Amino acid sequence: MSTEHPNQFALLKQRRFAPFFWTQFLGAANDNVFKFAFTLMITYQLQLEWLPPKMAGLVIGALFILPYVLFSATSGQLADKHDKARLMQLVKSLEIAIMAIAGWGFYAANVPALLLCVFLMGLHSTLFGPVKYAYLPQQLNERELTGGNGMVEMGTFVAILLGQLAGGILVDTPVVGPQHVAWACMALAIAGRITAQAIPASPPTDPGLIINWNPVTETWRNLKLAHEGVAVFRSLLGISWMWFFGAVFLSNFPAFAKEVLHGSPQVASLLLAVFSIGIGIGSLLCEVMSKRHVEIGLVPLGAIGMSMFAIDLYFAATGLPPADNLSVSAFLSLPAHWRVLADLTLLALFAGLYSVPMYALIQLRAQPSHRARIIAANNILNAVFMIASSVIAGAMLGAGLTIPQIFLAVGIANAVVAAYIFLIVPEYLLRFVAFVLTRLVYRFRIVHDERIPTAGPAVLVCNHVSFVDAVLLMAASPRPIRFLMDAQIFRTPVLGWMFKLAKAIPIAPAKSDPAIYEAAFTAARAVLADGEMVCIFPEGGITHDGTLQPFKGGVMKLIEGMPDVPVIPMALGNLWGSYFSRVEGGRAMSKPLRRGLWSPVSLTVDEPMPLAAVSPEMLRDRVAGLLAEQPA
């Protein structure tokens, strides 16, 4: 099947994505039509002593999220064991049955039946979640994952917004409002089942799996599976923290609109709309900013923006002029409120930049055989963090803090949590440095980046022009690279610290330090044996005059006894004379901006070489040929 398309929107024309997208969209919309209409019905239309209006939202939210805690482990197993398309079709059939019960509940104003349906819709979403995120990496390649996840994230928040608006409008219709909600929910469920029928088959990744029906032991097993990959597990924690962060804002919008902004209920809806639009824009920007790769360098950028605008929201919401029940038009007529809306939009936009690459990383790095179970572990953690968010925010309100002060505290806490995550998983920080370097300092162009393998061991061979060659190669690769690097560079301030974080392997000439020389090749072979990539700079050091130096024999020692490891020549061009390279008559990292910002540099990747043809001389000829082909 062809996977060529100009951007993420073109996926909507392809059967492997479009039916799935609309199935997800309709399900999210139905969830929110149903929940929001039911909440408003209890709040404004029914008088229940046992369920007062101020408790309705909390009870409905808790019932919806409870199945995530109870059944996520089981749903992850089912998604790994069975065809994902078939599972999605069965889940959407279940949704029709649930909406039939809900329809009767709306007609009869039977609150217990509707509360049961809230729980069952939570179960529906619990079953759908692992299937959804495990389906994408089976149908999309690495270059499409970020865009596909961005589309799903955007679609979900747009569906939430439209669902809540529709639910609010329908239930408010005099006399027949609940009946209209019942028919709308049934129509959405049937439409979702129709689109699910068109989802292409997605074979099971572990058909022999024996289901463990004990949710406690299976939850623990899923968390242990996720913990096997450090980057994957920390990403799960990072996503769960994002849900904690977002839940604080979403759950406080009604009270924030009323008590702080002095607005009507429509102003609360406006805040939700602005937040959803921000998330959607940020999610869609990920593909553009990542150049159609899984670019986790966006995650620190997202975290910085989340904290910055959460903190500014505190200052924007402090000292607003007194008012009473402002309409949307009156609210928008005050300039001070535009800063609040800008902060919320940008806060949400950066949350989109933060979350989409993390989801894509989990899908790309998790073992396919138990990918859905790791997604299930993510759902469990998300639920726990969201419950903790409600408890902690409630405790802070009980302690006398204002809502803007809670936003300030969460913004500061986000900075602390992000710093912790990036220090224990330095790959995020390193990719952020590479992201900045290749978009601000240099204008980086990659030719044939699809030749860098997304899985399996490989030896990358590249010319050595500057002190940031490794950083540029990091930016070009969809996954980590371990570098064999001159031990002297480890003594370079800042850059040396960064390469130590990247777990580069120091190497020294065999004549000057044979122990380090042998240890370096032992470590590099172990990396290849683990299925990872190693990069070596065969010139042995950074060029002093800008020309390609003779290649030494270290690459032959590296691939000795490893017949199945491809060797891929690469060439960095136009770096000579830039700030991080040496220059004739000068030294590196002197005269800042000597070539200005956005100086064009390039990387060209060659086809893998057959091992029988590999020799230092042949590799040098291939790299020289790549350099000769590059534009001046």
XYZ file of C-alpha atoms in Angstrom, residues 117-623:
507
model
C -24.817 4.181 31.455
C -22.124 6.618 32.572
C -20.222 3.670 34.026
C -20.846 1.581 30.894
C -19.660 4.417 28.610
C -16.526 4.577 30.730
C -16.142 0.834 30.113
C -16.664 1.471 26.378
C -13.869 4.056 26.372
C -11.649 1.781 28.484
C -11.970 -1.007 25.923
C -11.415 1.349 22.998
C -8.334 3.181 24.338
C -5.603 0.493 24.062
C -6.981 -0.667 20.708
C -6.908 2.895 19.396
C -3.296 3.669 20.215
C -2.019 0.178 19.322
C -3.813 0.337 15.952
C -1.962 3.450 14.732
C 1.617 2.052 14.691
C 0.379 -1.033 12.828
C -1.080 1.119 10.043
C 1.223 4.182 9.980
C 4.969 4.279 9.474
C 7.410 6.273 11.610
C 7.119 9.364 9.400
C 3.323 9.329 9.792
C 2.974 8.569 13.503
C 3.340 12.142 14.743
C 0.870 13.486 12.193
C -1.583 10.654 12.827
C -1.465 11.159 16.591
C -1.829 14.901 16.094
C -4.961 14.354 14.012
C -6.431 12.017 16.629
C -5.630 14.432 19.469
C -7.084 17.363 17.550
C -10.170 15.375 16.565
C -10.754 14.234 20.128
C -10.745 17.737 21.579
C -12.895 19.118 18.767
C -15.347 16.253 19.387
C -15.351 17.016 23.130
C -16.100 20.667 22.420
C -18.845 19.993 19.858
C -20.325 17.234 22.016
C -20.616 19.464 25.056
C -22.071 22.323 23.040
C -24.601 20.008 21.384
C -25.490 18.342 24.688
C -26.066 21.700 26.330
C -28.240 23.008 23.502
C -30.319 19.828 23.127
C -31.068 19.250 26.805
C -32.117 22.892 27.216
C -34.972 22.492 24.711
C -38.202 22.947 26.723
C -40.124 19.757 27.576
C -38.549 17.504 24.904
C -34.858 18.268 25.566
C -33.966 14.879 27.172
C -35.690 13.007 24.341
C -33.674 14.949 21.776
C -30.506 14.000 23.648
C -31.571 10.330 23.573
C -32.033 10.329 19.796
C -28.777 12.259 19.197
C -26.773 9.780 21.289
C -28.301 6.810 19.461
C -27.601 8.415 16.074
C -23.965 9.038 16.988
C -23.551 5.460 18.234
C -24.995 4.010 15.012
C -22.835 6.324 12.876
C -19.745 5.201 14.831
C -20.623 1.546 14.248
C -20.988 2.194 10.487
C -17.582 3.886 10.232
C -15.994 1.123 12.347
C -17.113 -1.449 9.798
C -14.766 0.143 7.240
C -11.653 -0.082 9.461
C -9.180 -2.464 7.767
C -8.043 -5.643 9.484
C -5.222 -5.171 11.971
C -3.877 -8.618 12.968
C -3.231 -9.503 16.616
C 0.339 -9.013 17.824
C 0.204 -11.790 20.436
C -2.544 -14.256 19.400
C -1.318 -16.924 21.818
C -1.712 -14.685 24.866
C -3.580 -16.297 27.771
C -5.892 -13.704 29.336
C -5.342 -12.961 33.019
C -8.750 -11.792 34.276
C -7.417 -10.589 37.619
C -7.211 -6.787 37.190
C -4.893 -6.269 40.159
C -2.179 -8.723 39.154
C -2.513 -7.836 35.471
C -2.239 -4.105 36.190
C 0.975 -4.756 38.087
C 2.253 -6.950 35.228
C 1.464 -4.215 32.675
C 3.331 -1.620 34.708
C 6.337 -3.973 34.890
C 6.187 -4.485 31.108
C 6.164 -0.725 30.595
C 9.043 -0.268 33.039
C 11.327 -2.480 30.920
C 11.907 0.499 28.597
C 13.030 3.512 30.613
C 12.118 6.076 27.944
C 8.699 4.450 27.432
C 7.862 4.311 31.137
C 8.964 7.880 31.787
C 6.847 8.916 28.813
C 3.849 7.215 30.436
C 4.493 9.270 33.564
C 4.915 12.401 31.458
C 1.568 11.874 29.698
C -0.146 11.128 32.999
C 1.246 14.340 34.422
C -0.156 16.223 31.411
C -3.613 14.828 32.243
C -3.135 15.895 35.871
C -2.166 19.368 34.671
C -5.028 19.640 32.182
C -7.637 18.267 34.597
C -6.879 21.071 37.052
C -7.846 23.637 34.419
C -10.785 21.791 32.850
C -12.434 20.939 36.170
C -12.129 24.527 37.427
C -13.387 26.337 34.321
C -16.991 26.762 35.589
C -15.924 28.160 38.967
C -13.120 30.203 37.378
C -15.567 31.758 34.915
C -18.109 32.573 37.633
C -16.002 33.575 40.638
C -12.871 35.070 39.076
C -13.938 36.307 35.642
C -17.487 37.200 36.810
C -18.918 35.604 33.695
C -22.069 33.717 32.762
C -22.169 29.951 32.032
C -21.537 30.832 28.384
C -18.168 32.291 29.418
C -17.260 28.890 30.914
C -18.144 27.337 27.543
C -15.940 29.941 25.848
C -12.986 28.917 28.058
C -13.526 25.274 27.099
C -13.706 26.236 23.409
C -10.500 28.256 23.598
C -8.711 25.439 25.445
C -9.881 22.827 22.903
C -8.831 24.983 19.960
C -5.396 25.483 21.525
C -4.904 21.738 22.009
C -6.008 21.123 18.418
C -3.617 23.701 16.968
C -0.704 22.417 19.047
C -1.425 18.825 18.029
C -1.501 19.718 14.341
C 1.677 21.799 14.593
C 3.626 18.760 15.783
C 3.965 17.251 12.307
C 5.134 20.544 10.780
C 7.630 21.289 13.549
C 8.931 17.714 13.687
C 9.408 17.470 9.911
C 7.286 14.317 9.883
C 9.331 12.391 12.417
C 8.718 11.375 16.004
C 10.434 14.464 17.443
C 10.551 14.271 21.230
C 12.582 17.490 21.241
C 9.169 19.189 21.173
C 8.350 17.840 24.653
C 10.630 20.220 26.628
C 9.407 23.086 24.433
C 5.833 22.139 25.309
C 6.645 21.909 29.025
C 8.262 25.358 29.007
C 5.198 26.887 27.339
C 2.781 25.111 29.697
C 4.517 26.526 32.767
C 5.071 29.982 31.300
C 1.439 30.575 30.370
C -0.019 28.858 33.456
C 2.018 31.245 35.608
C 1.048 34.237 33.476
C -2.608 33.195 33.766
C -2.328 33.796 37.520
C -1.183 37.374 36.951
C -3.733 37.933 34.169
C -6.588 36.771 36.426
C -5.515 38.792 39.460
C -7.137 42.157 40.117
C -9.798 42.011 37.409
C -12.476 44.705 37.761
C -15.652 43.611 39.615
C -18.630 42.678 37.487
C -21.685 40.448 37.610
C -22.686 37.619 35.260
C -21.019 39.022 32.141
C -22.308 37.765 28.825
C -19.780 36.550 26.259
C -19.944 39.848 24.336
C -19.522 41.898 27.521
C -16.665 39.638 28.624
C -14.866 40.051 25.290
C -15.310 43.838 25.376
C -12.825 44.129 28.278
C -9.151 44.124 27.118
C -7.940 42.447 30.329
C -9.919 39.321 29.448
C -8.107 38.896 26.133
C -4.886 38.210 28.025
C -6.681 35.449 29.949
C -7.899 33.896 26.690
C -4.444 34.213 25.109
C -2.839 32.468 28.098
C -5.360 29.635 27.966
C -4.959 29.199 24.202
C -1.155 29.136 24.340
C -1.102 26.960 27.457
C -3.240 24.402 25.620
C -1.236 24.748 22.396
C 1.986 23.885 24.233
C 0.205 20.983 25.967
C -0.502 19.618 22.477
C 3.185 19.981 21.553
C 4.046 18.176 24.801
C 1.687 15.204 24.566
C 1.598 14.148 20.895
C 5.336 13.262 20.591
C 5.119 11.285 23.848
C 2.236 9.192 22.533
C 4.140 8.629 19.278
C 7.311 7.645 21.163
C 5.421 5.025 23.183
C 3.879 3.581 20.030
C 7.239 3.501 18.242
C 9.408 2.146 21.071
C 7.032 -0.286 22.810
C 7.395 -3.942 21.847
C 4.645 -4.695 19.297
C 3.705 -7.951 21.059
C 2.542 -6.086 24.179
C 2.060 -2.545 22.899
C -1.645 -2.467 23.786
C -0.938 -3.617 27.336
C 1.540 -0.756 27.741
C -1.122 1.638 26.456
C -3.465 0.089 29.042
C -0.870 0.808 31.732
C -0.831 4.386 30.465
C -4.622 4.603 30.821
C -4.439 3.312 34.393
C -1.778 5.880 35.298
C -3.793 8.626 33.580
C -6.850 7.736 35.655
C -4.863 7.694 38.896
C -3.266 11.052 38.124
C -6.622 12.617 37.215
C -8.182 11.373 40.461
C -5.181 12.747 42.353
C -5.639 16.036 40.515
C -9.225 16.354 41.758
C -8.277 15.444 45.328
C -5.284 17.808 45.479
C -7.117 20.717 43.818
C -10.047 20.192 46.213
C -7.682 20.172 49.191
C -6.026 23.389 48.002
C -9.426 25.070 47.635
C -10.356 23.814 51.100
C -7.160 25.292 52.473
C -8.252 28.721 51.239
C -6.293 29.063 47.997
C -7.958 30.877 45.123
C -8.348 29.291 41.696
C -5.647 31.573 40.144
C -3.304 30.525 42.965
C -3.965 26.865 42.125
C -3.106 27.606 38.475
C 0.120 29.276 39.645
C 1.036 26.311 41.858
C 0.399 23.830 39.033
C 2.472 25.937 36.608
C 5.426 25.923 39.012
C 4.964 22.220 39.759
C 4.966 21.500 36.008
C 8.389 23.121 35.675
C 9.745 20.976 38.536
C 8.222 17.737 37.196
C 9.442 18.446 33.656
C 12.987 19.170 34.866
C 12.960 15.887 36.805
C 11.730 13.852 33.817
C 14.271 15.418 31.455
C 17.163 14.790 33.829
C 16.324 11.119 34.394
C 15.618 10.607 30.675
C 18.186 12.947 29.071
C 17.106 11.907 25.564
C 14.307 14.493 25.794
C 16.729 17.256 26.715
C 19.258 16.210 24.090
C 16.645 16.142 21.358
C 15.459 19.581 22.469
C 19.013 20.933 22.090
C 19.218 19.275 18.673
C 15.805 20.695 17.751
C 16.896 24.244 18.639
C 20.272 23.878 16.927
C 18.795 22.613 13.656
C 16.064 25.249 13.484
C 17.636 28.404 14.942
C 21.408 28.168 14.585
C 21.370 26.159 11.361
C 18.881 25.586 8.578
C 19.210 21.814 8.449
C 18.287 19.829 5.356
C 18.316 16.022 5.310
C 18.479 14.067 2.070
C 17.183 10.479 2.150
C 16.470 10.371 5.885
C 14.260 7.335 5.197
C 17.494 5.336 4.801
C 18.176 5.628 8.549
C 16.580 2.434 9.913
C 13.785 2.761 12.472
C 14.540 -0.660 13.977
C 17.450 -3.059 14.299
C 21.216 -2.556 14.628
C 23.191 -0.392 12.205
C 26.601 1.245 11.956
C 26.497 4.850 10.754
C 29.706 6.205 9.250
C 30.068 9.975 8.877
C 32.654 12.664 8.207
C 33.693 14.794 11.192
C 33.507 18.546 10.622
C 32.426 20.196 13.885
C 31.869 19.775 17.602
C 28.106 19.415 17.032
C 28.160 16.717 14.354
C 26.684 14.244 16.838
C 23.895 16.675 17.765
C 22.953 17.106 14.104
C 22.864 13.346 13.592
C 20.646 13.017 16.691
C 18.220 15.465 15.106
C 18.155 13.437 11.868
C 17.527 10.062 13.484
C 14.102 8.766 14.560
C 15.707 6.900 17.466
C 18.782 7.168 19.710
C 22.302 6.802 18.342
C 25.298 5.794 20.466
C 28.424 7.602 19.299
C 32.022 6.430 19.359
C 33.644 9.764 20.162
C 37.112 11.170 20.757
C 37.747 11.099 24.507
C 39.057 14.683 24.306
C 35.598 15.974 23.354
C 34.335 14.693 26.705
C 36.507 17.373 28.288
C 34.830 20.123 26.242
C 32.699 22.349 28.515
C 28.912 21.990 28.076
C 29.136 19.844 24.922
C 31.120 17.182 26.756
C 28.493 17.063 29.513
C 25.778 16.724 26.900
C 27.526 13.823 25.130
C 27.945 12.057 28.461
C 24.191 12.358 28.940
C 23.775 10.818 25.470
C 25.875 7.835 26.645
C 28.471 8.399 23.946
C 31.312 5.901 24.078
C 34.735 7.542 24.582
C 37.557 6.241 22.444
C 41.275 7.042 22.347
C 43.983 5.997 19.853
C 45.206 2.456 20.430
C 48.819 3.658 20.748
C 48.113 6.259 23.437
C 45.542 4.364 25.522
C 44.939 0.745 24.448
C 42.628 0.044 27.407
C 40.121 2.791 26.436
C 40.422 1.747 22.781
C 39.485 -1.892 23.475
C 36.765 -0.973 25.998
C 35.154 1.345 23.451
C 34.777 -1.381 20.818
C 33.540 -3.905 23.394
C 30.851 -1.440 24.489
C 29.905 -0.548 20.900
C 29.479 -4.198 19.898
C 27.242 -4.731 22.928
C 25.079 -1.822 21.745
C 24.753 -3.390 18.286
C 23.937 -6.758 19.835
C 21.043 -5.035 21.653
C 19.628 -3.886 18.320
C 20.674 -0.237 18.613
C 22.622 2.054 16.285
C 26.254 3.089 16.633
C 27.887 5.986 14.812
C 31.615 6.214 14.208
C 33.658 9.071 12.749
C 36.446 7.151 10.946
C 38.654 10.215 10.409
C 39.560 9.942 14.089
C 39.046 13.632 14.794
C 37.549 16.884 13.580
C 39.033 18.136 10.315
C 41.496 21.039 10.634
C 41.202 22.318 7.071
C 37.697 21.377 5.953
C 38.804 18.504 3.731
C 37.882 14.855 4.152
C 40.713 13.045 5.966
C 41.773 9.406 5.448
C 39.509 6.884 7.189
C 41.087 4.735 9.882
C 40.390 1.025 10.379
C 38.227 1.255 13.481
C 35.034 0.608 11.542
C 36.416 -2.769 10.409
C 37.159 -3.689 14.005
C 33.629 -2.637 14.983
C 31.817 -4.839 12.449
C 34.143 -7.806 12.865
C 32.032 -10.895 13.571
C 28.713 -9.055 12.983
C 27.660 -10.121 9.473
C 24.039 -8.922 9.683
C 24.700 -5.317 10.688
C 24.263 -2.792 7.818
C 26.868 -0.039 7.375
C 25.389 3.260 6.224
C 27.643 6.067 4.909
C 26.541 9.648 5.663
C 27.944 13.075 4.807
C 27.566 16.372 6.651
C 27.923 19.311 4.290
C 28.554 23.052 4.562
C 29.519 22.923 8.250
C 33.105 23.999 7.708
C 33.570 27.603 8.758
C 30.518 27.667 11.032
C 30.714 28.601 14.717
C 31.173 25.027 15.966
C 33.852 24.053 13.423
C 37.465 24.990 13.223
C 38.535 27.595 10.676
C 41.840 28.257 8.993
C 43.896 30.449 11.273
C 41.343 30.192 14.098
C 39.660 27.872 16.521
C 36.168 26.515 16.992
C 33.513 28.378 18.972
C 35.060 31.787 18.480
C 33.456 34.843 16.847
C 29.755 34.101 17.517
C 27.417 34.294 14.536
C 30.360 34.265 12.146
C 27.956 32.940 9.494
C 24.800 34.409 10.965
C 21.667 32.579 12.065
C 19.966 29.900 9.942
C 23.180 29.042 8.148
C 22.329 26.225 5.695
C 23.871 22.811 6.442
C 22.926 19.382 5.161
C 23.111 15.668 5.822
C 22.978 13.140 2.979
C 22.366 9.485 3.778
C 23.563 6.742 1.422
C 22.179 3.259 0.835
C 23.470 0.577 3.244
C 26.635 -1.084 1.981
C 27.021 -4.852 1.702
C 29.569 -5.950 4.300
C 31.691 -7.618 1.638
C 32.277 -4.199 0.055
C 33.092 -2.378 3.281
C 36.626 -1.074 3.690
C 37.973 2.251 5.024
C 38.899 3.339 1.500
C 35.523 2.401 0.014
C 33.651 4.139 2.827
C 35.710 7.287 2.315
C 34.974 7.198 -1.413
C 31.233 6.880 -0.722
C 31.242 9.789 1.739
